[in-house]
mmCIF file with all atom_site columns, C-alpha atoms in Angstrom:
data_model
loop_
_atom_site.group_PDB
_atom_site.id
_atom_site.type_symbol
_atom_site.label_atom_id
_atom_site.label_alt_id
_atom_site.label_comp_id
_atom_site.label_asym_id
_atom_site.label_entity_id
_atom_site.label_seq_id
_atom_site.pdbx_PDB_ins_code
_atom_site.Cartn_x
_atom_site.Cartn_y
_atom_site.Cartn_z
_atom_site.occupancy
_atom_site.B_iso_or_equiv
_atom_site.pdbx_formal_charge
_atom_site.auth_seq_id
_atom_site.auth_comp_id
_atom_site.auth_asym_id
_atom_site.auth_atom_id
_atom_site.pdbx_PDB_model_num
ATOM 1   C CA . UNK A 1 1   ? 151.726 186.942 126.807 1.00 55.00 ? 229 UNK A CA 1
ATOM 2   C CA . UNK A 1 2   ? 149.359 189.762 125.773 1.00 56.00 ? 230 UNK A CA 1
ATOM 3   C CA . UNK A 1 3   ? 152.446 192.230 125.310 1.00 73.00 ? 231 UNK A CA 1
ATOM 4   C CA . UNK A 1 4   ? 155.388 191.714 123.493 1.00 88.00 ? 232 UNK A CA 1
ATOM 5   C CA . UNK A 1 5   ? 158.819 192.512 124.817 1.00 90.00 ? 233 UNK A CA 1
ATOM 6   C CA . UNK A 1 6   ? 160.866 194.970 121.971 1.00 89.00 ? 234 UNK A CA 1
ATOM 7   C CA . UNK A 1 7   ? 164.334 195.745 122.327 1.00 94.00 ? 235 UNK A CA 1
ATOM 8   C CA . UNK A 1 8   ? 167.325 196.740 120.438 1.00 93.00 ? 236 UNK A CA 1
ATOM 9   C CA . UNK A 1 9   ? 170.021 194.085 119.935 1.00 92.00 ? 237 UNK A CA 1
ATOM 10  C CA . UNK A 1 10  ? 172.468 196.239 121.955 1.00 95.00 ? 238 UNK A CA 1
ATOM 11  C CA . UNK A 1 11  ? 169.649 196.365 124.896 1.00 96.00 ? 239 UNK A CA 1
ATOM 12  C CA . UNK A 1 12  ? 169.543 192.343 124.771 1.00 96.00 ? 240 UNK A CA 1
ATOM 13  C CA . UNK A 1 13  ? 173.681 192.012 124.554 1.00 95.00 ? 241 UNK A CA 1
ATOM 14  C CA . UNK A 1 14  ? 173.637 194.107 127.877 1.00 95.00 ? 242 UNK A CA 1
ATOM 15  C CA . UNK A 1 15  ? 170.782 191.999 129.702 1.00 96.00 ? 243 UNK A CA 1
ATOM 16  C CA . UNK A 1 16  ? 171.828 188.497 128.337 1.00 97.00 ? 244 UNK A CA 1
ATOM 17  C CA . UNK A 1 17  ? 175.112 186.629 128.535 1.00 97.00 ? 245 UNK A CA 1
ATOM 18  C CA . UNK A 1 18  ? 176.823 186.029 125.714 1.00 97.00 ? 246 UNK A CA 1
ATOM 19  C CA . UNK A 1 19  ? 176.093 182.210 125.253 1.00 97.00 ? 247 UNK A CA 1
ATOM 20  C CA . UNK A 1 20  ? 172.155 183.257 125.600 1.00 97.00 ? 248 UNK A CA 1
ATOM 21  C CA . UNK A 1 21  ? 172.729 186.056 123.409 1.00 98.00 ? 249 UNK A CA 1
ATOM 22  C CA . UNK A 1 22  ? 174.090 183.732 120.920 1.00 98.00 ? 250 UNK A CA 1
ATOM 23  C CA . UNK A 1 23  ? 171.605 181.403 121.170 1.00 97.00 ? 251 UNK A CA 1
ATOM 24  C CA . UNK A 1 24  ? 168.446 183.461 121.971 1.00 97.00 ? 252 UNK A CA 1
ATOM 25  C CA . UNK A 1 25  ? 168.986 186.439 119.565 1.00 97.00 ? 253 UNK A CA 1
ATOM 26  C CA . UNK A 1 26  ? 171.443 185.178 116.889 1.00 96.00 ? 254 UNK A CA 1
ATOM 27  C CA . UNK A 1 27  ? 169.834 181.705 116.461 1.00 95.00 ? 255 UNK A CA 1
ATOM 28  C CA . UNK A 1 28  ? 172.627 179.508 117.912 1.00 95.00 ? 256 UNK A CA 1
ATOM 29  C CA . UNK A 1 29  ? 172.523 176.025 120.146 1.00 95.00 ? 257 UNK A CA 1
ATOM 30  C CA . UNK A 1 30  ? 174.337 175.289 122.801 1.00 96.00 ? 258 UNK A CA 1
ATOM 31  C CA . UNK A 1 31  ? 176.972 171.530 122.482 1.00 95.00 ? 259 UNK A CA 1
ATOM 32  C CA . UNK A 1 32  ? 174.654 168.920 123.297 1.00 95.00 ? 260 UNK A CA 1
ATOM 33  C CA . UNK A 1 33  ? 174.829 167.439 126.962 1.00 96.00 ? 261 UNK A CA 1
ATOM 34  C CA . UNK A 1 34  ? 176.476 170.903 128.230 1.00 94.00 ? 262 UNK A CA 1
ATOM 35  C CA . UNK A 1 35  ? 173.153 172.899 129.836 1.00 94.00 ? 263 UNK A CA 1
ATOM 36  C CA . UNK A 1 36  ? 172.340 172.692 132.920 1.00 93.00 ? 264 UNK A CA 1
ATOM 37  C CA . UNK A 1 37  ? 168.468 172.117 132.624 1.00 97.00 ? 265 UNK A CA 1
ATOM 38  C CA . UNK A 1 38  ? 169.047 168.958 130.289 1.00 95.00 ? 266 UNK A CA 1
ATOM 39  C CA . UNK A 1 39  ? 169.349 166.147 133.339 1.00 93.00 ? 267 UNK A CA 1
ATOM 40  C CA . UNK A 1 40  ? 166.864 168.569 135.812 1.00 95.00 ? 268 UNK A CA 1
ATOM 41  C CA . UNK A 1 41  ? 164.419 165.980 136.940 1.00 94.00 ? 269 UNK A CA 1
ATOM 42  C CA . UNK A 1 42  ? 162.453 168.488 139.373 1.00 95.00 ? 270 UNK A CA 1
ATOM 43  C CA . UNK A 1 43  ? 158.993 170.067 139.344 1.00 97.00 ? 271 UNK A CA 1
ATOM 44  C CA . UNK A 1 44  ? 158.219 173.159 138.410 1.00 98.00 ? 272 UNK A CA 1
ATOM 45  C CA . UNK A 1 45  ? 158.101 175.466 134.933 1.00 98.00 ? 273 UNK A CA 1
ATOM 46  C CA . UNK A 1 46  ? 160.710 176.635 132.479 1.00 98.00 ? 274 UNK A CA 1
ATOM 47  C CA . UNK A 1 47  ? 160.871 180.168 131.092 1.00 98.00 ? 275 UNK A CA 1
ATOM 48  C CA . UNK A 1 48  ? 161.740 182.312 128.266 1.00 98.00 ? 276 UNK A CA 1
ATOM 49  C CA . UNK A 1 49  ? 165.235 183.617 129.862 1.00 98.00 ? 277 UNK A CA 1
ATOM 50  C CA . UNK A 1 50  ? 164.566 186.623 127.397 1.00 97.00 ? 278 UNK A CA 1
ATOM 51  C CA . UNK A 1 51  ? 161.387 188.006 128.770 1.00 97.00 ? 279 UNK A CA 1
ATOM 52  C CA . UNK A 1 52  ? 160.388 185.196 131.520 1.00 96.00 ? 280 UNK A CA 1
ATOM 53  C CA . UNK A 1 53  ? 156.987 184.343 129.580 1.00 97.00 ? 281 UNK A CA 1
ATOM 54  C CA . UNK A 1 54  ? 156.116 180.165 131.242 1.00 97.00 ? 282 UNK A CA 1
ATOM 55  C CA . UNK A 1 55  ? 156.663 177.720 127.953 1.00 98.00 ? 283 UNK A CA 1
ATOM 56  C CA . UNK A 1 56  ? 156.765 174.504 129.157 1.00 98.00 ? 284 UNK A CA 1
ATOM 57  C CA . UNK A 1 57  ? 156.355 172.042 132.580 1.00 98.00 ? 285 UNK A CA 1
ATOM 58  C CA . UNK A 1 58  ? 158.427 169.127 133.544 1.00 97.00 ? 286 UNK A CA 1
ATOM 59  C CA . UNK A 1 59  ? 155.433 166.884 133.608 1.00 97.00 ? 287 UNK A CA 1
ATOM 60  C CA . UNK A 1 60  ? 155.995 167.471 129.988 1.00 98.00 ? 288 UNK A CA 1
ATOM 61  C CA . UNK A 1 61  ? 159.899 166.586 129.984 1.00 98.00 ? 289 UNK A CA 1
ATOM 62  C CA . UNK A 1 62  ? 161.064 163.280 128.529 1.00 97.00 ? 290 UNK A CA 1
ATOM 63  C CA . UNK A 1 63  ? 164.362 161.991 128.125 1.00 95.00 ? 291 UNK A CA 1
ATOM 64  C CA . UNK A 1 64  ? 165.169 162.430 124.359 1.00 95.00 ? 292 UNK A CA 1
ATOM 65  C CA . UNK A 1 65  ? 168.928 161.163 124.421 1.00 94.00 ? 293 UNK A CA 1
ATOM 66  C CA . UNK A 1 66  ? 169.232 164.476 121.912 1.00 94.00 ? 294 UNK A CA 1
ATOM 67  C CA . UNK A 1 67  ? 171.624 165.891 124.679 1.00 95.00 ? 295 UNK A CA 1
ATOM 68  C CA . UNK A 1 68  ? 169.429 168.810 124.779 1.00 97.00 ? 296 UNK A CA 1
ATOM 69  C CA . UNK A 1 69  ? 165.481 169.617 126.961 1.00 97.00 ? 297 UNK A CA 1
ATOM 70  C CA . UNK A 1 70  ? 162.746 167.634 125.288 1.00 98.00 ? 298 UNK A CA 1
ATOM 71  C CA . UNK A 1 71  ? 159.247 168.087 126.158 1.00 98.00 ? 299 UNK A CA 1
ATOM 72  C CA . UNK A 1 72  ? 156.266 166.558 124.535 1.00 98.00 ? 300 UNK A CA 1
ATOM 73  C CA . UNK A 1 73  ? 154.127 169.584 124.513 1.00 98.00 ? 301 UNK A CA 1
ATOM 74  C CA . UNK A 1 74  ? 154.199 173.189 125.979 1.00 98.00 ? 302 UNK A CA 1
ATOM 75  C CA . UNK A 1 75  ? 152.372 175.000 128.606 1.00 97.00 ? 303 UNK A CA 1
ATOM 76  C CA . UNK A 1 76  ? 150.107 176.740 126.023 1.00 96.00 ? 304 UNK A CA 1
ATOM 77  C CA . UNK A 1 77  ? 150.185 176.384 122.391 1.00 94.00 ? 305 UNK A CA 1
ATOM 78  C CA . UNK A 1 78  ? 150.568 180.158 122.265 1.00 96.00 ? 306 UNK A CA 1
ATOM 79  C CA . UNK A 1 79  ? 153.767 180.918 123.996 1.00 97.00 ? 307 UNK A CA 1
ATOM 80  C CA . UNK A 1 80  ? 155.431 179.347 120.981 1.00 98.00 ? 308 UNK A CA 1
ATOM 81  C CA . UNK A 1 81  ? 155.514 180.683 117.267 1.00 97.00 ? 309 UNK A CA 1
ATOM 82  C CA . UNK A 1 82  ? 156.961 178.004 114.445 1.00 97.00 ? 310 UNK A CA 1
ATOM 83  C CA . UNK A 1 83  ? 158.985 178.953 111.560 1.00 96.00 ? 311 UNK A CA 1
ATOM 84  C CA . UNK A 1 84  ? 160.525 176.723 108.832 1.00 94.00 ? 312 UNK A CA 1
ATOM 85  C CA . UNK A 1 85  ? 164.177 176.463 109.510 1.00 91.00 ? 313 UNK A CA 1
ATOM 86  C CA . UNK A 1 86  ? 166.264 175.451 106.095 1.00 92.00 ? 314 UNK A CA 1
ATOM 87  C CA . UNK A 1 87  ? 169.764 176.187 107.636 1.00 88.00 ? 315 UNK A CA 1
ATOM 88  C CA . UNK A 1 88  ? 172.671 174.109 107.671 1.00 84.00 ? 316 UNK A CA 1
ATOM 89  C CA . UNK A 1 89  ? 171.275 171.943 104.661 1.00 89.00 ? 317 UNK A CA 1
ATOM 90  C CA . UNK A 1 90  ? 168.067 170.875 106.289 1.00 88.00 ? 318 UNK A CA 1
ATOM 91  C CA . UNK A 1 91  ? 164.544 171.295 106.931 1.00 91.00 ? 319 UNK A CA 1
ATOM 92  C CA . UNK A 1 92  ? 163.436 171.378 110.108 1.00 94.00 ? 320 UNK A CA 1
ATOM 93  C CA . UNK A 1 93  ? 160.684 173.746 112.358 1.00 97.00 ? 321 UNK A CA 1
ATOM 94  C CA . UNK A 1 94  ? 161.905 176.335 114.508 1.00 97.00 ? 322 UNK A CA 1
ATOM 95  C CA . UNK A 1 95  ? 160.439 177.055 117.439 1.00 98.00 ? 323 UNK A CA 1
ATOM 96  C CA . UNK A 1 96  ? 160.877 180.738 119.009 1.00 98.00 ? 324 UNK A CA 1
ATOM 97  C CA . UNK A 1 97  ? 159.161 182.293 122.052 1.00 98.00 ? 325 UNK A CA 1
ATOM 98  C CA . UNK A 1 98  ? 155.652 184.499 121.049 1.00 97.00 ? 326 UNK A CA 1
ATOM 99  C CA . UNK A 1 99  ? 156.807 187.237 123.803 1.00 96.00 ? 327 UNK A CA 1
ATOM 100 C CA . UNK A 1 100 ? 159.812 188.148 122.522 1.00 97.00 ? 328 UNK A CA 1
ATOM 101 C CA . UNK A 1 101 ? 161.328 186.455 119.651 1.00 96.00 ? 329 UNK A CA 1
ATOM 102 C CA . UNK A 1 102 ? 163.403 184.604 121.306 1.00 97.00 ? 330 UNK A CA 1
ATOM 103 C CA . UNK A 1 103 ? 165.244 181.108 119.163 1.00 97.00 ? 331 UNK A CA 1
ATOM 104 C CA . UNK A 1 104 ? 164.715 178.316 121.573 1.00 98.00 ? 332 UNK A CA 1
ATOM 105 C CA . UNK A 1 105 ? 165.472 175.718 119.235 1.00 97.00 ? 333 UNK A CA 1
ATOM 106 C CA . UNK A 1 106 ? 163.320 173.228 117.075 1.00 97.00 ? 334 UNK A CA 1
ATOM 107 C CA . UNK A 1 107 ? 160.835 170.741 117.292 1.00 97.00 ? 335 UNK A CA 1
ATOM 108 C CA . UNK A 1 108 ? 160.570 167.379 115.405 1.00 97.00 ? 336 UNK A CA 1
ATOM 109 C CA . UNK A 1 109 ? 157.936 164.591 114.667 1.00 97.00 ? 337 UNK A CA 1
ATOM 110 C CA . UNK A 1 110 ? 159.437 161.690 117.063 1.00 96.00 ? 338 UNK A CA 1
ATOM 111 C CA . UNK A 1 111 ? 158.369 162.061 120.275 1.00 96.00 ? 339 UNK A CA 1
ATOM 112 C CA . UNK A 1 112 ? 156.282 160.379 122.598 1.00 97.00 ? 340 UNK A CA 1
ATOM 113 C CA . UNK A 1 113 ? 152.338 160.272 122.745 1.00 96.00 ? 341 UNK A CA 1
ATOM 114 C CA . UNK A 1 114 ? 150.540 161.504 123.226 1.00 96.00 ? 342 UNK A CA 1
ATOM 115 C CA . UNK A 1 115 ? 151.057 164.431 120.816 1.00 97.00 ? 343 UNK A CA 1
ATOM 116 C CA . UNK A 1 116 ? 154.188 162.572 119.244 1.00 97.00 ? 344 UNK A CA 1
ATOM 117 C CA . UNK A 1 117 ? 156.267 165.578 119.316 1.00 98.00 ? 345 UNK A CA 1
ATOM 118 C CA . UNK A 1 118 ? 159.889 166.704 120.682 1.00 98.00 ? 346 UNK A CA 1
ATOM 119 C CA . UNK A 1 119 ? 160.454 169.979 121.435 1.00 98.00 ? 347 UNK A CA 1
ATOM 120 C CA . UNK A 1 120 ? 164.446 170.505 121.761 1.00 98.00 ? 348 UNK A CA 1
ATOM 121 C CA . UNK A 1 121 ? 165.339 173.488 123.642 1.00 98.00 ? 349 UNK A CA 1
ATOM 122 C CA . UNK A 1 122 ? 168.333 175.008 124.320 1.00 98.00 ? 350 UNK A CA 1
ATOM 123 C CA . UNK A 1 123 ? 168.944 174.904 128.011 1.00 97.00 ? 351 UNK A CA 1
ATOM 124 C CA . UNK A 1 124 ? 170.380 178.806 128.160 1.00 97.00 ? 352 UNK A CA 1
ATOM 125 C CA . UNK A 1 125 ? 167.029 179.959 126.480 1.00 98.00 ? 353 UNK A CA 1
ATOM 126 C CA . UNK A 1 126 ? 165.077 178.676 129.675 1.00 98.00 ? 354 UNK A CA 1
ATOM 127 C CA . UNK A 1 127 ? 165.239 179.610 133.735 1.00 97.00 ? 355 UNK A CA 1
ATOM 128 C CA . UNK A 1 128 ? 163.911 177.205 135.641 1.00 98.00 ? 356 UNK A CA 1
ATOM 129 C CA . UNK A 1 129 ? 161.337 177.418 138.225 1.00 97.00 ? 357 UNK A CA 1
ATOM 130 C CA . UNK A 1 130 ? 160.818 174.865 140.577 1.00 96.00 ? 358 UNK A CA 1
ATOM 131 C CA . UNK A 1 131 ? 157.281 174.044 142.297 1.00 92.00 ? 359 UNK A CA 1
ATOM 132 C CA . UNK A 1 132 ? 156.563 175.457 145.558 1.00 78.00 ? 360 UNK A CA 1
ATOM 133 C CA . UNK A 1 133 ? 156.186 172.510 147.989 1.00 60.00 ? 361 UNK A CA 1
ATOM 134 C CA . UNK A 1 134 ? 154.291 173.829 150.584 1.00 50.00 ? 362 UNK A CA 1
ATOM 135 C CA . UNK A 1 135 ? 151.558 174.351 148.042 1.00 48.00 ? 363 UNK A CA 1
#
């Protein structure tokens, strides 16, 4: 995304709901096993619900067991931006969308090949786009 999306916190309260507002522009996470993308075994992309930039595809989606969206890589390297994370007592990487800012949640060291990463995303930072079958 070759423009980035600015606006106010009050702007993104109105446009979000508050569980995506939480998570997307306050840094939350959803309860594990609660969003509705985790178990979505179809084709197609997922979204930055924030400012609809594509970050990842479901030939990319694994089944973590994390209770959470894990993909082994993203659609492009540069729809993502990392950040160390030291809340809650630990060290991890967050991951955040390059359009807009946007928390999506973290990614760790332990995931498949072959890039042997797991990107956990929160389900309510995503929309889902399924494939178009007819081609």
């Amino acid at each position: 995304m070759t423009n980035k999306v600015v606006k106010t916190e009050d702007e993104w309260q109105s446009l979000l709901t508050s569980e995506q507002f939480y998570v997307c522009r306050q840094k939350g996470t959803e309860r594990p096993f609660s969003g509705e993308l985790y178990a979505l075994d179809q084709d197609g992309q997922y979204h930055c619900v924030c400012c609809q930039q594509p970050l990842f595809s479901s030939a990319h989606k694994f089944d973590a067991g994390c209770g959470w969206p894990s993909f082994w890589q993203p659609i492009d390297p540069l729809a993502l931006t990392e950040h160390v994370d030291r809340s809650h007592g630990m060290l991890r990487t967050e991951v955040t969308c390059s359009g807009c800012g946007a928390h999506l949640g973290h990614v760790f060291p332990d995931g498949p090949p072959p890039t042997g990463l797991r990107y956990c995303i929160n389900s309510v930072a995503m929309n889902f786009e399924a494939s178009d079958e007819t081609g």
